[in-house]
Amino acid sequence: MTASVDGLDPVRAELLRAARASADAVRGRARTDAAETLRAAHAAAEDVLARARELGAAEGIARAERERVRAVQDAWTAELVVRAEVYAELTCAVREGVRRALTESAAPQARLAETARALLGAGVRVTAAEGGGVTAEVPGRRVDLSADVLADRALSRLGSRAEALWEPR
């Protein structure tokens, strides 16, 4: 059998060659586009990861700062509780010391009665206070020179000097 020669064979061959060339060009552009898209996607992913790392680091720093502040506040709260306990113990000890000093002899009690009379004048009624000391009254005025009040006044006069109780030595 012999192959028939058609006058359109060269046209077909040229069309087939052109189609293949066009397909090769389209495939080449598609590969180039795919590579560019992949490169852009990798770059975008790297940007997203870098931003996520930055945000994570910033969040970590912020969280650490919040924890540090909370720890400082907790420590300060604990210190204030201890200071209050120490001050309460000091108050009790000073009150007890003043009561003891007022009951050891009659002289301090007599001096307090004289002071009350000097402060309020004639007609003052002086009464021994429970725990030591005195209270005194005239109509419209009263003086409390009891042991606990005297101790509390002495402590309040310490003012900011009381801070020395908590300073390291």
Short mmCIF file of C-alpha atoms in Angstrom, two decimals:
data_model
loop_
_atom_site.label_atom_id
_atom_site.label_comp_id
_atom_site.label_asym_id
_atom_site.label_seq_id
_atom_site.Cartn_x
_atom_site.Cartn_y
_atom_site.Cartn_z
CA MET A 1 0.00 0.00 0.00
CA THR A 2 1.16 3.37 -0.81
CA ALA A 3 0.49 6.44 1.13
CA SER A 4 -1.59 8.96 -0.56
CA VAL A 5 -0.15 12.30 -1.00
CA ASP A 6 -2.58 14.95 -0.26
CA GLY A 7 -1.93 18.52 -1.18
CA LEU A 8 -2.96 19.58 2.31
CA ASP A 9 -0.31 17.49 4.09
CA PRO A 10 2.21 20.29 4.14
CA VAL A 11 -0.44 22.67 5.48
CA ARG A 12 -1.42 20.17 8.14
CA ALA A 13 2.19 19.64 9.08
CA GLU A 14 2.75 23.39 9.34
CA LEU A 15 -0.41 23.81 11.44
CA LEU A 16 0.66 20.93 13.68
CA ARG A 17 4.15 22.45 14.06
CA ALA A 18 2.64 25.87 14.82
CA ALA A 19 0.20 24.34 17.34
CA ARG A 20 3.07 22.49 19.03
CA ALA A 21 5.14 25.64 19.12
CA SER A 22 2.21 27.58 20.53
CA ALA A 23 1.56 24.85 23.12
CA ASP A 24 5.23 24.84 24.06
CA ALA A 25 5.12 28.63 24.46
CA VAL A 26 1.95 28.43 26.56
CA ARG A 27 3.50 25.67 28.70
CA GLY A 28 6.65 27.78 29.12
CA ARG A 29 4.63 30.82 30.18
CA ALA A 30 2.57 28.62 32.52
CA ARG A 31 5.76 27.23 34.10
CA THR A 32 7.14 30.76 34.46
CA ASP A 33 3.83 32.00 35.92
CA ALA A 34 3.67 29.01 38.28
CA ALA A 35 7.25 29.59 39.40
CA GLU A 36 6.53 33.30 39.96
CA THR A 37 3.31 32.50 41.83
CA LEU A 38 5.16 29.95 43.96
CA ARG A 39 7.97 32.45 44.68
CA ALA A 40 5.40 35.12 45.62
CA ALA A 41 3.56 32.63 47.84
CA HIS A 42 6.82 31.67 49.58
CA ALA A 43 7.67 35.35 50.08
CA ALA A 44 4.17 36.06 51.45
CA ALA A 45 4.45 33.04 53.75
CA GLU A 46 7.84 34.26 55.01
CA ASP A 47 6.33 37.73 55.62
CA VAL A 48 3.42 36.18 57.51
CA LEU A 49 5.78 34.04 59.58
CA ALA A 50 8.04 37.00 60.32
CA ARG A 51 5.05 39.12 61.38
CA ALA A 52 3.70 36.26 63.50
CA ARG A 53 7.11 35.95 65.18
CA GLU A 54 7.15 39.71 65.84
CA LEU A 55 3.62 39.61 67.22
CA GLY A 56 4.45 36.55 69.30
CA ALA A 57 7.56 38.22 70.66
CA ALA A 58 5.64 41.44 71.38
CA GLU A 59 2.87 39.45 73.09
CA GLY A 60 5.48 37.53 75.07
CA ILE A 61 7.14 40.76 76.14
CA ALA A 62 3.77 42.28 77.07
CA ARG A 63 2.78 39.16 78.99
CA ALA A 64 6.12 39.10 80.79
CA GLU A 65 5.71 42.78 81.70
CA ARG A 66 2.20 42.12 83.04
CA GLU A 67 3.57 39.23 85.11
CA ARG A 68 6.40 41.42 86.40
CA VAL A 69 3.97 44.17 87.39
CA ARG A 70 1.68 41.63 89.08
CA ALA A 71 4.64 40.15 90.97
CA VAL A 72 5.74 43.62 92.12
CA GLN A 73 2.18 44.40 93.23
CA ASP A 74 1.90 41.06 95.06
CA ALA A 75 5.23 41.67 96.77
CA TRP A 76 4.16 45.19 97.78
CA THR A 77 0.84 43.85 99.10
CA ALA A 78 2.66 41.20 101.12
CA GLU A 79 5.06 43.82 102.47
CA LEU A 80 2.18 46.09 103.48
CA VAL A 81 0.48 43.19 105.29
CA VAL A 82 3.69 42.46 107.19
CA ARG A 83 4.19 46.16 107.96
CA ALA A 84 0.64 46.37 109.33
CA GLU A 85 1.27 43.30 111.49
CA VAL A 86 4.55 44.71 112.79
CA TYR A 87 2.96 48.08 113.48
CA ALA A 88 0.06 46.39 115.32
CA GLU A 89 2.55 44.44 117.42
CA LEU A 90 4.51 47.64 118.10
CA THR A 91 1.31 49.42 119.11
CA CYS A 92 0.44 46.63 121.54
CA ALA A 93 3.94 46.66 123.00
CA VAL A 94 4.00 50.46 123.40
CA ARG A 95 0.53 50.47 124.96
CA GLU A 96 1.58 47.74 127.39
CA GLY A 97 4.76 49.67 128.24
CA VAL A 98 2.81 52.87 128.94
CA ARG A 99 0.26 51.00 131.06
CA ARG A 100 3.07 49.38 133.05
CA ALA A 101 4.83 52.75 133.53
CA LEU A 102 1.61 54.34 134.78
CA THR A 103 0.88 51.55 137.24
CA GLU A 104 4.39 51.15 138.68
CA SER A 105 4.06 54.26 140.81
CA ALA A 106 1.48 56.89 141.63
CA ALA A 107 3.68 59.78 140.44
CA PRO A 108 2.87 59.51 136.70
CA GLN A 109 -0.84 59.25 137.46
CA ALA A 110 -0.64 62.37 139.66
CA ARG A 111 1.28 64.29 136.94
CA LEU A 112 -1.37 63.39 134.38
CA ALA A 113 -4.13 64.65 136.73
CA GLU A 114 -2.19 67.92 137.16
CA THR A 115 -1.81 68.26 133.39
CA ALA A 116 -5.56 67.70 132.91
CA ARG A 117 -6.35 70.39 135.51
CA ALA A 118 -3.94 72.80 133.83
CA LEU A 119 -5.55 72.17 130.43
CA LEU A 120 -9.19 72.45 131.53
CA GLY A 121 -9.01 74.83 134.49
CA ALA A 122 -11.15 75.09 137.60
CA GLY A 123 -14.08 72.78 138.14
CA VAL A 124 -12.48 69.90 136.23
CA ARG A 125 -13.55 66.39 137.13
CA VAL A 126 -10.58 63.98 136.83
CA THR A 127 -11.26 60.23 136.61
CA ALA A 128 -8.77 57.36 136.60
CA ALA A 129 -8.86 55.58 133.23
CA GLU A 130 -8.99 51.81 132.97
CA GLY A 131 -5.50 50.57 132.18
CA GLY A 132 -3.82 53.67 133.56
CA GLY A 133 -3.91 57.38 132.97
CA VAL A 134 -6.81 59.78 133.45
CA THR A 135 -9.68 61.44 131.67
CA ALA A 136 -10.88 64.89 132.63
CA GLU A 137 -14.04 66.84 131.87
CA VAL A 138 -15.59 70.23 132.28
CA PRO A 139 -18.86 71.14 130.61
CA GLY A 140 -18.23 71.17 126.85
CA ARG A 141 -14.64 69.93 126.97
CA ARG A 142 -12.89 66.64 127.60
CA VAL A 143 -9.24 65.53 127.81
CA ASP A 144 -8.21 61.90 127.42
CA LEU A 145 -4.85 61.12 128.95
CA SER A 146 -5.42 57.38 129.22
CA ALA A 147 -2.53 54.96 128.69
CA ASP A 148 -3.69 53.75 125.26
CA VAL A 149 -4.36 57.27 123.97
CA LEU A 150 -0.96 58.47 125.19
CA ALA A 151 0.73 55.47 123.52
CA ASP A 152 -1.17 56.05 120.25
CA ARG A 153 -0.24 59.75 120.26
CA ALA A 154 3.41 58.89 120.81
CA LEU A 155 3.34 56.46 117.87
CA SER A 156 1.53 58.90 115.59
CA ARG A 157 4.19 61.53 116.34
CA LEU A 158 6.72 59.18 114.80
CA GLY A 159 5.10 60.01 111.46
CA SER A 160 7.33 59.14 108.53
CA ARG A 161 10.11 58.20 110.93
CA ALA A 162 8.16 54.98 111.49
CA GLU A 163 9.39 53.97 108.00
CA ALA A 164 12.77 53.37 109.63
CA LEU A 165 11.20 50.27 111.19
CA TRP A 166 11.21 48.62 107.75
CA GLU A 167 14.55 49.85 106.44
CA PRO A 168 17.40 47.35 106.34
CA ARG A 169 20.07 47.94 108.94
#
